[in-house]
Coordinates of C-alpha atoms and ligand atoms in Angstrom, one line a residue:
M1 CA 52.2 -67.3 37.0
S2 CA 53.0 -70.9 36.3
T3 CA 55.4 -72.7 38.6
K4 CA 58.8 -73.2 37.0
H5 CA 60.0 -76.0 39.1
P6 CA 57.0 -78.0 40.2
K7 CA 57.7 -80.5 43.1
F8 CA 56.2 -83.9 43.6
I9 CA 55.8 -85.9 46.8
F10 CA 54.8 -89.5 46.5
V11 CA 53.0 -91.1 49.5
V12 CA 53.1 -94.8 49.8
G13 CA 51.9 -97.2 52.5
G14 CA 53.8 -99.9 54.3
V15 CA 53.1 -102.9 56.6
M16 CA 49.3 -102.9 56.1
S17 CA 46.4 -101.2 54.4
S18 CA 44.3 -98.5 56.1
V19 CA 47.3 -96.9 57.8
G20 CA 45.9 -93.5 57.0
K21 CA 47.7 -92.7 53.7
G22 CA 44.7 -90.6 52.5
V23 CA 44.6 -88.4 55.6
S24 CA 48.4 -88.2 55.7
T25 CA 48.4 -87.1 52.0
A26 CA 45.7 -84.5 52.7
S27 CA 47.5 -83.3 55.8
I28 CA 50.9 -83.0 54.1
G29 CA 49.0 -80.9 51.4
M30 CA 47.5 -78.7 54.0
I31 CA 50.6 -78.0 56.0
L32 CA 52.5 -77.0 52.8
Q33 CA 49.5 -74.9 51.7
S34 CA 49.8 -73.1 55.1
R35 CA 53.4 -72.3 54.2
G36 CA 52.2 -70.4 51.2
F37 CA 52.5 -73.0 48.4
R38 CA 49.9 -74.0 45.9
V39 CA 49.2 -77.6 46.5
T40 CA 47.1 -80.3 44.7
A41 CA 46.7 -84.0 45.5
I42 CA 46.4 -87.0 43.3
K43 CA 45.1 -90.5 44.0
A44 CA 46.5 -93.4 42.0
D45 CA 44.5 -96.6 42.7
P46 CA 45.7 -100.0 41.6
Y47 CA 42.4 -101.6 40.6
I48 CA 41.3 -102.3 37.1
N49 CA 37.9 -100.6 37.5
V50 CA 38.1 -97.5 35.4
D51 CA 36.5 -95.6 38.2
A52 CA 34.9 -96.3 41.6
G53 CA 31.4 -95.8 40.3
T54 CA 30.7 -99.5 39.5
M55 CA 31.8 -100.8 42.9
N56 CA 29.6 -101.8 45.8
P57 CA 30.0 -99.3 48.6
T58 CA 30.6 -102.1 51.2
E59 CA 33.4 -103.3 49.0
H60 CA 35.1 -100.0 48.2
G61 CA 33.6 -97.3 50.5
E62 CA 32.0 -94.1 49.4
V63 CA 32.1 -93.1 45.7
F64 CA 33.2 -89.4 45.8
V65 CA 31.9 -87.3 42.9
T66 CA 34.0 -84.4 41.6
E67 CA 32.7 -81.1 40.3
D68 CA 33.5 -82.3 36.8
G69 CA 31.5 -85.5 37.3
D70 CA 34.1 -88.2 38.0
E71 CA 33.2 -91.1 40.3
T72 CA 36.3 -91.4 42.4
D73 CA 37.9 -92.8 45.5
Q74 CA 36.8 -91.4 48.9
D75 CA 40.3 -90.1 49.5
I76 CA 39.6 -87.4 46.9
G77 CA 37.0 -86.2 49.4
N78 CA 39.7 -86.0 52.1
Y79 CA 41.9 -83.9 49.8
E80 CA 39.0 -81.5 49.1
R81 CA 38.1 -81.2 52.8
F82 CA 41.7 -80.6 53.9
L83 CA 42.8 -78.4 51.0
N84 CA 39.5 -76.6 50.9
E85 CA 39.7 -76.7 47.1
N86 CA 38.0 -78.7 44.3
I87 CA 40.0 -81.6 43.0
Y88 CA 39.2 -82.6 39.4
S89 CA 38.9 -85.8 37.5
I90 CA 42.5 -85.6 36.2
N91 CA 43.7 -86.0 39.8
Y92 CA 42.3 -89.5 39.9
M93 CA 43.6 -92.5 38.1
T94 CA 43.3 -96.3 38.3
T95 CA 45.3 -99.0 36.6
G96 CA 42.2 -99.6 34.3
R97 CA 42.0 -95.9 33.3
V98 CA 45.7 -95.8 32.5
Y99 CA 45.7 -99.0 30.4
L100 CA 42.5 -97.9 28.6
E101 CA 44.2 -94.8 27.5
V102 CA 47.4 -96.5 26.3
I103 CA 45.4 -99.2 24.4
Q104 CA 43.2 -96.6 22.8
R105 CA 46.2 -94.7 21.7
E106 CA 47.8 -97.8 20.3
R107 CA 44.6 -98.4 18.3
N108 CA 44.8 -94.9 17.0
L109 CA 48.4 -95.5 15.8
A110 CA 49.6 -92.8 18.1
Y111 CA 52.7 -94.9 19.0
K112 CA 53.6 -94.8 15.3
G113 CA 54.1 -98.5 14.7
K114 CA 56.2 -99.1 17.9
C115 CA 55.8 -102.2 20.0
V116 CA 53.8 -100.9 23.0
E117 CA 55.0 -102.4 26.3
V118 CA 54.0 -102.4 29.9
V119 CA 57.3 -100.7 30.7
P120 CA 57.9 -97.9 29.8
H121 CA 54.5 -97.0 28.2
I122 CA 52.3 -97.5 31.2
P123 CA 54.5 -95.5 33.7
Q124 CA 54.9 -92.9 31.0
E125 CA 51.1 -92.5 30.8
I126 CA 51.0 -92.3 34.6
I127 CA 53.6 -89.5 34.6
R128 CA 51.7 -87.7 31.8
R129 CA 48.6 -87.7 34.0
I130 CA 50.5 -86.5 37.1
K131 CA 51.9 -83.6 35.1
L132 CA 48.6 -82.7 33.6
A133 CA 47.0 -82.5 37.1
Q134 CA 49.9 -80.4 38.3
Q135 CA 49.4 -78.0 35.3
K136 CA 45.7 -77.8 35.7
S137 CA 46.0 -76.5 39.2
D138 CA 49.3 -74.7 38.6
A139 CA 50.5 -76.4 41.8
D140 CA 53.9 -75.7 43.3
I141 CA 53.7 -79.0 45.1
T142 CA 51.7 -82.1 44.0
V143 CA 51.2 -84.8 46.5
I144 CA 50.5 -88.2 44.9
E145 CA 49.0 -91.0 47.0
V146 CA 49.8 -94.5 45.7
G147 CA 47.0 -96.9 46.6
G148 CA 47.8 -100.3 48.1
T149 CA 50.8 -101.3 50.2
V150 CA 54.5 -101.6 49.1
G151 CA 55.5 -105.1 48.2
E152 CA 52.3 -106.0 46.5
Y153 CA 52.2 -106.7 42.7
Q154 CA 49.3 -104.3 42.1
N155 CA 50.9 -100.9 42.4
I156 CA 54.3 -101.7 41.0
L157 CA 53.8 -99.6 37.9
F158 CA 52.9 -96.5 39.8
L159 CA 56.1 -97.0 41.9
E160 CA 58.1 -97.4 38.6
A161 CA 56.6 -94.1 37.4
A162 CA 57.7 -92.5 40.6
R163 CA 61.2 -93.9 40.2
M164 CA 61.4 -92.6 36.7
M165 CA 60.3 -89.1 37.8
K166 CA 62.9 -89.1 40.6
N167 CA 65.6 -90.3 38.2
T168 CA 64.9 -87.4 35.8
N169 CA 64.5 -84.7 38.5
P170 CA 66.1 -85.9 41.7
D171 CA 65.7 -82.5 43.5
D172 CA 62.1 -82.2 42.7
V173 CA 60.7 -85.5 43.9
A174 CA 60.4 -86.9 47.5
F175 CA 59.0 -90.0 49.0
V176 CA 57.0 -90.5 52.1
L177 CA 56.3 -93.9 53.6
V178 CA 53.3 -94.1 55.9
S179 CA 53.9 -97.1 58.1
Y180 CA 52.5 -98.8 61.1
L181 CA 54.4 -99.7 64.3
P182 CA 52.5 -102.3 66.3
V183 CA 52.7 -102.7 70.1
P184 CA 51.8 -106.4 70.6
S185 CA 49.8 -106.6 73.8
N186 CA 51.8 -109.5 75.2
L187 CA 55.0 -107.5 74.8
G188 CA 53.9 -104.0 75.5
E189 CA 56.8 -102.8 73.3
M190 CA 56.6 -100.9 70.0
K191 CA 58.2 -102.9 67.2
T192 CA 60.0 -101.3 64.3
K193 CA 60.9 -104.4 62.2
P194 CA 57.8 -104.4 60.0
T195 CA 58.6 -100.8 59.0
Q196 CA 62.2 -101.7 58.3
H197 CA 61.0 -104.5 56.0
A198 CA 58.6 -102.0 54.3
V199 CA 61.6 -99.7 53.6
R200 CA 63.6 -102.7 52.2
L201 CA 60.7 -103.5 49.9
L202 CA 60.7 -99.9 48.6
N203 CA 64.5 -100.2 48.2
E204 CA 64.0 -103.2 46.0
V205 CA 62.0 -101.2 43.5
G206 CA 64.7 -98.5 43.5
L207 CA 63.1 -96.1 45.9
Q208 CA 64.4 -94.7 49.2
P209 CA 61.9 -92.9 51.4
N210 CA 62.8 -89.4 52.5
F211 CA 60.3 -89.5 55.4
V212 CA 58.7 -92.2 57.3
I213 CA 55.5 -91.4 59.1
C214 CA 55.1 -93.7 62.0
R215 CA 51.5 -94.5 62.7
S216 CA 51.0 -96.1 66.1
E217 CA 48.8 -96.2 69.1
K218 CA 51.5 -94.7 71.3
P219 CA 54.0 -92.0 70.5
L220 CA 57.3 -93.0 69.0
D221 CA 60.2 -92.8 71.5
N222 CA 63.8 -91.8 70.7
V223 CA 65.2 -95.3 71.0
R224 CA 63.0 -96.5 68.2
R225 CA 63.4 -93.3 66.2
R226 CA 67.2 -93.8 66.2
K227 CA 66.9 -97.5 65.3
L228 CA 64.6 -96.8 62.3
A229 CA 66.9 -94.0 61.1
E230 CA 69.9 -96.3 61.4
F231 CA 68.4 -99.3 59.7
C232 CA 66.6 -97.4 57.0
S233 CA 69.6 -95.2 56.1
M234 CA 67.7 -92.0 57.1
D235 CA 68.1 -88.8 59.0
E236 CA 66.6 -89.2 62.5
G237 CA 64.6 -86.0 62.0
H238 CA 62.9 -87.5 59.0
I239 CA 61.3 -90.3 61.1
I240 CA 58.0 -88.6 62.0
A241 CA 55.9 -89.7 65.0
A242 CA 52.2 -89.9 64.3
Q243 CA 50.3 -91.5 67.2
D244 CA 46.6 -92.0 67.0
V245 CA 44.5 -88.8 67.5
K246 CA 40.8 -88.4 68.2
H247 CA 39.9 -86.5 65.0
I248 CA 41.5 -86.7 61.6
Y249 CA 41.6 -82.8 61.6
E250 CA 44.3 -83.1 64.3
V251 CA 46.7 -84.9 62.0
P252 CA 48.1 -81.7 60.3
I253 CA 48.7 -80.2 63.7
L254 CA 50.5 -83.4 64.8
F255 CA 52.7 -83.3 61.7
E256 CA 53.7 -79.7 62.4
K257 CA 54.7 -80.6 65.9
E258 CA 57.5 -82.5 64.1
Q259 CA 58.1 -79.5 61.8
L260 CA 57.3 -81.7 58.9
S261 CA 56.5 -78.8 56.5
S262 CA 59.9 -77.1 57.1
K263 CA 61.7 -80.4 56.6
M264 CA 59.8 -81.1 53.4
I265 CA 60.5 -77.6 52.0
K266 CA 64.2 -78.2 52.6
Q267 CA 64.1 -81.7 51.1
L268 CA 62.5 -80.3 48.0
H269 CA 65.0 -77.4 47.7
L270 CA 62.2 -74.9 48.0
K271 CA 62.6 -71.3 49.3
P272 CA 60.4 -70.8 52.4
R273 CA 57.6 -68.2 51.6
K274 CA 56.4 -65.4 53.8
V275 CA 52.9 -66.0 55.1
D276 CA 50.6 -64.5 57.6
T277 CA 50.5 -67.5 60.0
Q278 CA 47.5 -66.0 61.9
K279 CA 45.4 -66.4 58.7
S280 CA 46.8 -69.8 57.5
P281 CA 44.5 -72.8 57.1
L282 CA 46.4 -74.5 59.8
K283 CA 45.7 -71.7 62.3
Q284 CA 42.0 -72.0 61.4
L285 CA 42.1 -75.7 61.9
Q286 CA 43.7 -75.3 65.3
K287 CA 40.8 -73.1 66.3
L288 CA 38.3 -75.7 65.0
V289 CA 40.1 -78.6 66.9
K290 CA 39.7 -76.5 70.1
T291 CA 36.0 -76.1 69.4
I292 CA 35.7 -79.8 68.8
N293 CA 37.5 -80.7 72.0
N294 CA 35.5 -78.3 74.0
A295 CA 32.1 -79.3 72.7
K296 CA 30.1 -80.8 75.6
K297 CA 26.4 -80.6 74.5
T298 CA 25.5 -83.2 71.9
V299 CA 23.1 -83.4 69.0
R300 CA 21.8 -86.9 68.2
I301 CA 21.3 -87.9 64.6
G302 CA 20.0 -91.2 63.2
I303 CA 21.2 -92.3 59.8
V304 CA 18.9 -94.8 58.1
G305 CA 20.7 -96.7 55.5
K306 CA 21.9 -100.1 54.4
Y307 CA 25.5 -100.1 53.3
F308 CA 26.8 -100.7 56.9
R309 CA 27.4 -104.3 57.4
T310 CA 30.3 -106.4 56.4
G311 CA 30.4 -109.7 58.2
E312 CA 30.4 -109.0 61.9
F313 CA 31.6 -105.4 61.4
V314 CA 29.8 -102.1 60.9
L315 CA 31.4 -100.1 58.1
A316 CA 30.6 -96.4 58.0
D317 CA 33.0 -95.8 55.2
S318 CA 30.2 -95.9 52.6
Y319 CA 28.9 -92.6 53.9
I320 CA 32.1 -90.8 54.9
S321 CA 31.2 -87.5 53.3
V322 CA 27.8 -87.5 54.9
I323 CA 29.3 -88.2 58.3
E324 CA 31.9 -85.5 57.9
A325 CA 29.3 -83.0 56.7
L326 CA 27.2 -83.8 59.8
K327 CA 30.3 -83.2 62.0
H328 CA 31.2 -79.9 60.3
A329 CA 27.7 -78.5 60.9
S330 CA 27.4 -79.8 64.5
W331 CA 30.8 -78.3 65.4
H332 CA 29.7 -75.0 63.9
F333 CA 27.1 -74.9 66.6
G334 CA 29.6 -76.1 69.2
R335 CA 27.9 -79.5 69.5
K336 CA 29.3 -82.9 69.6
P337 CA 27.5 -85.0 67.0
E338 CA 26.2 -88.4 68.2
L339 CA 25.6 -90.4 65.0
V340 CA 23.7 -93.6 65.2
W341 CA 23.4 -96.2 62.4
L342 CA 20.0 -97.5 61.8
D343 CA 19.5 -100.4 59.4
S344 CA 16.3 -99.9 57.4
E345 CA 15.8 -103.6 56.9
D346 CA 15.2 -103.9 60.7
Y347 CA 12.0 -101.8 60.1
E348 CA 10.9 -104.2 57.4
R349 CA 11.2 -107.1 59.8
D350 CA 9.5 -105.3 62.7
P351 CA 7.7 -102.1 61.7
K352 CA 7.1 -101.2 65.3
Q353 CA 10.8 -100.6 65.7
V354 CA 10.4 -97.4 63.7
K355 CA 9.3 -95.7 66.9
E356 CA 12.9 -95.6 68.0
L357 CA 13.2 -92.6 65.7
A358 CA 11.4 -90.4 68.3
E359 CA 14.6 -90.5 70.4
F360 CA 16.6 -88.6 67.7
D361 CA 17.0 -84.9 67.3
G362 CA 17.1 -85.4 63.5
V363 CA 17.1 -88.2 61.0
L364 CA 19.0 -88.4 57.7
I365 CA 18.5 -90.8 54.8
P366 CA 21.5 -90.8 52.4
G367 CA 21.8 -91.9 48.8
G368 CA 21.2 -95.4 47.7
F369 CA 20.3 -97.8 44.9
G370 CA 18.1 -100.8 44.4
S371 CA 15.2 -102.3 46.3
R372 CA 16.9 -103.7 49.5
G373 CA 15.8 -101.8 52.6
V374 CA 13.6 -99.4 50.6
E375 CA 10.3 -100.2 52.3
G376 CA 12.0 -99.8 55.7
K377 CA 13.1 -96.3 54.7
I378 CA 9.6 -95.4 53.5
L379 CA 8.3 -96.5 56.9
A380 CA 10.9 -94.4 58.6
I381 CA 10.0 -91.3 56.5
E382 CA 6.3 -91.7 57.3
Y383 CA 7.1 -91.7 61.0
I384 CA 9.4 -88.7 60.6
R385 CA 6.9 -86.7 58.7
K386 CA 4.0 -87.4 61.1
H387 CA 6.1 -86.8 64.2
R388 CA 7.7 -83.7 62.9
I389 CA 11.2 -84.9 63.3
P390 CA 13.8 -82.8 61.4
Y391 CA 14.7 -84.7 58.2
L392 CA 17.3 -84.4 55.6
G393 CA 16.8 -86.7 52.6
I394 CA 19.7 -87.0 50.2
C395 CA 19.1 -88.2 46.6
Y396 CA 17.4 -91.5 47.2
G397 CA 16.4 -90.0 50.5
M398 CA 14.5 -87.3 48.6
Q399 CA 13.0 -89.7 46.0
L400 CA 11.7 -92.0 48.7
A401 CA 10.2 -89.0 50.6
A402 CA 8.3 -88.1 47.5
I403 CA 7.0 -91.7 47.2
E404 CA 6.0 -91.7 50.9
I405 CA 4.1 -88.5 50.6
A406 CA 2.4 -89.8 47.4
R407 CA 1.3 -93.0 49.0
N408 CA 0.3 -91.8 52.4
A409 CA -0.6 -88.1 52.0
A410 CA -1.8 -87.8 48.4
D411 CA -3.5 -91.2 48.4
L412 CA -1.7 -92.5 45.3
K413 CA -1.7 -96.2 46.0
G414 CA 1.1 -98.1 44.5
A415 CA 3.3 -95.0 44.0
H416 CA 6.9 -96.0 43.5
T417 CA 10.1 -95.4 41.6
V418 CA 10.5 -97.2 38.3
E419 CA 14.0 -98.2 39.5
I420 CA 12.2 -100.8 41.5
D421 CA 8.7 -101.1 40.0
E422 CA 8.7 -100.6 36.2
H423 CA 4.9 -100.9 36.1
S424 CA 4.1 -98.8 39.1
A425 CA 0.5 -97.4 39.0
H426 CA 2.0 -94.0 40.0
P427 CA 5.5 -93.7 38.8
I428 CA 6.6 -90.8 41.1
I429 CA 10.2 -91.2 40.2
V430 CA 11.0 -91.9 36.5
V431 CA 14.0 -92.5 34.3
N432 CA 15.8 -89.3 33.3
P433 CA 15.1 -89.1 29.5
N434 CA 18.8 -88.9 28.8
Q435 CA 19.3 -92.2 30.7
K436 CA 17.0 -94.5 28.7
K437 CA 19.5 -95.5 26.2
N438 CA 22.2 -96.2 28.8
I439 CA 19.9 -98.5 30.8
L440 CA 18.7 -100.3 27.6
E441 CA 22.3 -100.9 26.4
E442 CA 23.6 -101.7 29.9
H443 CA 26.1 -98.8 29.8
Y444 CA 26.4 -98.3 33.5
G445 CA 30.0 -97.0 34.0
G446 CA 30.2 -93.3 34.3
T447 CA 26.9 -92.6 32.7
M448 CA 24.7 -91.3 35.5
R449 CA 23.7 -87.7 35.9
L450 CA 27.1 -86.8 37.4
G451 CA 28.8 -83.7 38.7
A452 CA 27.7 -80.1 39.2
Y453 CA 24.3 -78.9 38.1
D454 CA 22.5 -75.7 38.8
C455 CA 19.5 -75.4 41.1
S456 CA 17.4 -72.3 41.3
L457 CA 15.7 -71.8 44.7
V458 CA 12.1 -70.9 45.3
P459 CA 11.6 -67.8 47.6
G460 CA 10.1 -68.4 51.0
T461 CA 11.5 -71.9 51.4
H462 CA 13.9 -73.3 54.0
A463 CA 16.4 -74.0 51.1
R464 CA 16.3 -70.4 49.9
R465 CA 16.8 -69.1 53.5
V466 CA 19.8 -71.3 54.4
Y467 CA 21.6 -71.0 51.1
A468 CA 20.9 -67.2 51.1
K469 CA 21.2 -67.2 47.3
N470 CA 18.8 -67.6 44.3
L471 CA 21.0 -69.9 42.3
V472 CA 23.3 -72.7 43.7
S473 CA 25.2 -75.5 42.2
E474 CA 25.4 -79.0 43.7
R475 CA 27.0 -82.3 42.7
H476 CA 24.9 -85.2 41.4
R477 CA 25.0 -89.0 41.0
H478 CA 21.7 -90.6 40.0
R479 CA 19.7 -92.0 37.0
Y480 CA 16.2 -91.2 38.1
E481 CA 14.2 -88.0 38.6
M482 CA 11.0 -86.7 40.0
N483 CA 8.1 -87.1 37.6
N484 CA 6.8 -83.5 37.0
E485 CA 3.3 -84.9 36.1
Y486 CA 2.6 -85.6 39.8
I487 CA 3.8 -82.3 41.2
T488 CA 0.3 -80.7 41.5
Q489 CA -1.2 -83.7 43.2
L490 CA 1.8 -83.8 45.6
E491 CA 1.5 -80.1 46.2
N492 CA -2.1 -80.5 47.3
A493 CA -0.8 -82.9 49.9
G494 CA 1.7 -80.4 51.4
F495 CA 4.7 -81.1 49.1
I496 CA 6.7 -78.0 48.2
V497 CA 9.1 -77.8 45.3
S498 CA 11.9 -75.6 46.6
G499 CA 14.6 -76.0 44.0
V500 CA 14.5 -76.6 40.2
N501 CA 17.2 -77.2 37.6
P502 CA 16.5 -74.3 35.2
Q503 CA 18.1 -75.9 32.1
Q504 CA 16.2 -79.2 32.3
N505 CA 13.2 -78.3 34.5
L506 CA 14.0 -81.0 36.9
V507 CA 13.0 -81.0 40.6
E508 CA 16.2 -80.5 42.6
M509 CA 14.8 -79.9 46.0
M510 CA 11.6 -80.4 48.0
E511 CA 10.2 -79.7 51.4
L512 CA 7.1 -80.1 53.4
K513 CA 4.5 -77.5 54.5
D514 CA 4.0 -77.2 58.2
H515 CA 7.0 -79.2 59.3
P516 CA 9.9 -77.7 61.3
W517 CA 12.5 -79.1 58.8
F518 CA 11.7 -81.7 56.2
V519 CA 14.1 -81.1 53.3
G520 CA 15.0 -83.4 50.4
T521 CA 17.6 -82.8 47.7
Q522 CA 18.3 -84.7 44.5
S523 CA 21.9 -83.7 44.8
H524 CA 24.7 -84.7 47.2
P525 CA 25.4 -81.6 49.3
E526 CA 27.8 -83.7 51.5
F527 CA 30.5 -83.5 48.8
L528 CA 30.7 -79.7 49.2
S529 CA 30.9 -79.5 53.0
R530 CA 34.3 -78.6 54.4
P531 CA 35.4 -78.5 58.0
L532 CA 36.1 -74.7 57.7
R533 CA 33.0 -74.2 55.5
P534 CA 30.1 -76.3 56.6
H535 CA 27.3 -76.8 54.1
P536 CA 24.1 -74.6 54.4
L537 CA 21.7 -77.6 54.2
F538 CA 23.5 -79.5 56.9
L539 CA 23.6 -76.3 59.0
G540 CA 19.9 -75.8 58.6
F541 CA 19.2 -79.5 59.5
I542 CA 21.4 -79.5 62.6
E543 CA 20.0 -76.1 63.7
A544 CA 16.5 -77.7 63.5
A545 CA 17.7 -80.8 65.3
I546 CA 19.1 -78.6 68.1
K547 CA 15.8 -76.7 68.4
R548 CA 14.0 -80.0 68.8
K549 CA 16.4 -81.2 71.4
E550 CA 16.1 -77.9 73.4
K551 CA 12.3 -78.0 73.4
Ligands
LIG1 N1 18.9 -94.8 42.9 C1 18.6 -93.4 42.7 C2 18.9 -92.9 41.3 O1 19.7 -93.5 40.6 C3 19.2 -92.5 43.7 C4 20.7 -92.4 43.6 C5 21.4 -91.9 44.8 O2 20.9 -91.8 45.9 N2 22.7 -91.5 44.6 O3 18.3 -92.0 40.9

């Protein structure tokens, strides 16, 4: 049955970036879902890039791939993890994507000779996309996160679209401002003025927030709650305290302490629905948070990668889904994951340093591109293979494992991927035949092997055991593939093909004979891991890591 009166909640950020709009949006979605509503979430990003696929991970963070093959913002991953549902391409838009559509339509004479203008045509296209996303998931409530911070030039057209929607259907649209309340250390007092200013900036574009979520290190007190309500023309009950918590999965619980879902249901003129609260996602999350907080024993995982450093800071954002997937699986076993970042370029500078890997219960190499740090990763894999350390290789992590085995176990000197060495004596990893044209013509945006592909699993392998299925589907994002011509030689050196794409006969998964857990996958299983549904491959990996630790 389709929703007659779909409702829309816009989430905008104030004061500064990184106030947690993404997690707030996902958490709002989850608490409303727990009240029996169908919910979907949308991300509107202000940049001109048509998608996140062409951006450097240290610049933008992880590129999250959807089931239908879109390269999106990492917040879409948060929505999927919190809502425990797939979010599709239509739920992600950027300024570039919106303009591209309008300009293309103008070229096709679809505006029938009218002068096409920034306003109203751009906001109209934004609204069209929001409605399409709502219809696709038949959502009762659609939560739209507007990227950027209020007051900047970049996201103004998204806010104008929101204003237009509110103007047409005042009862069906609500606004949430996620703001930050600093406690300057020399004062020791929480300050509300920046948030008041953020609300004024929203007012300037014709918007009044219905809720302000107050992010802060310390809980908001009543004095400041009253002050904000008074100066922002709001109901005190709609000023929501949201002090820092240990885990993002505590945020929905925190919101419900303030009865946010009930207040939103009322604000949107919705009738509360009957639900079995014992079975609601929120209840399950509460149980999980208990497990997380009670976990005492640890499992120590090393992640060998390269997209960590920005200036003096270490940025784990580039691998957020991998980190979350490791956490989900560790929590499943009641363990606290201890994740350590290892820079593969350190091993290139000093190959002896690779011995530090012996201190880990398991090592993971995530996806990657290009030549920087690759030889360091190959050194790490050799050490892991020979010292029987549990290994999970994701995408590049699988390709490099195949190269390592080729070079050092199958005696194929000069084995490489053509991504780095076009004239390799033994091209173990080659261009996917469908990709040749894209590379030649420099068509890089949105042209990789993207989205969900089938993988049929080989009986008797780790993969077949942990998935407990013959045919699975996983999300992909890569241009290169295993070269089938080398399979026999690799097999003679202990390589096992454990998963194959039946349609294109491509190697999807590999493992190693006589090794406790050495598994590589061409896909990105991290995108399918959810807190309440950990991924089988991560479970298998963590299980093996725990076994090593207990030995
Ligand atoms: N660079 C490799 C490829 O394009 C691996 C990509 C990845 O790890 N996501 O095939």
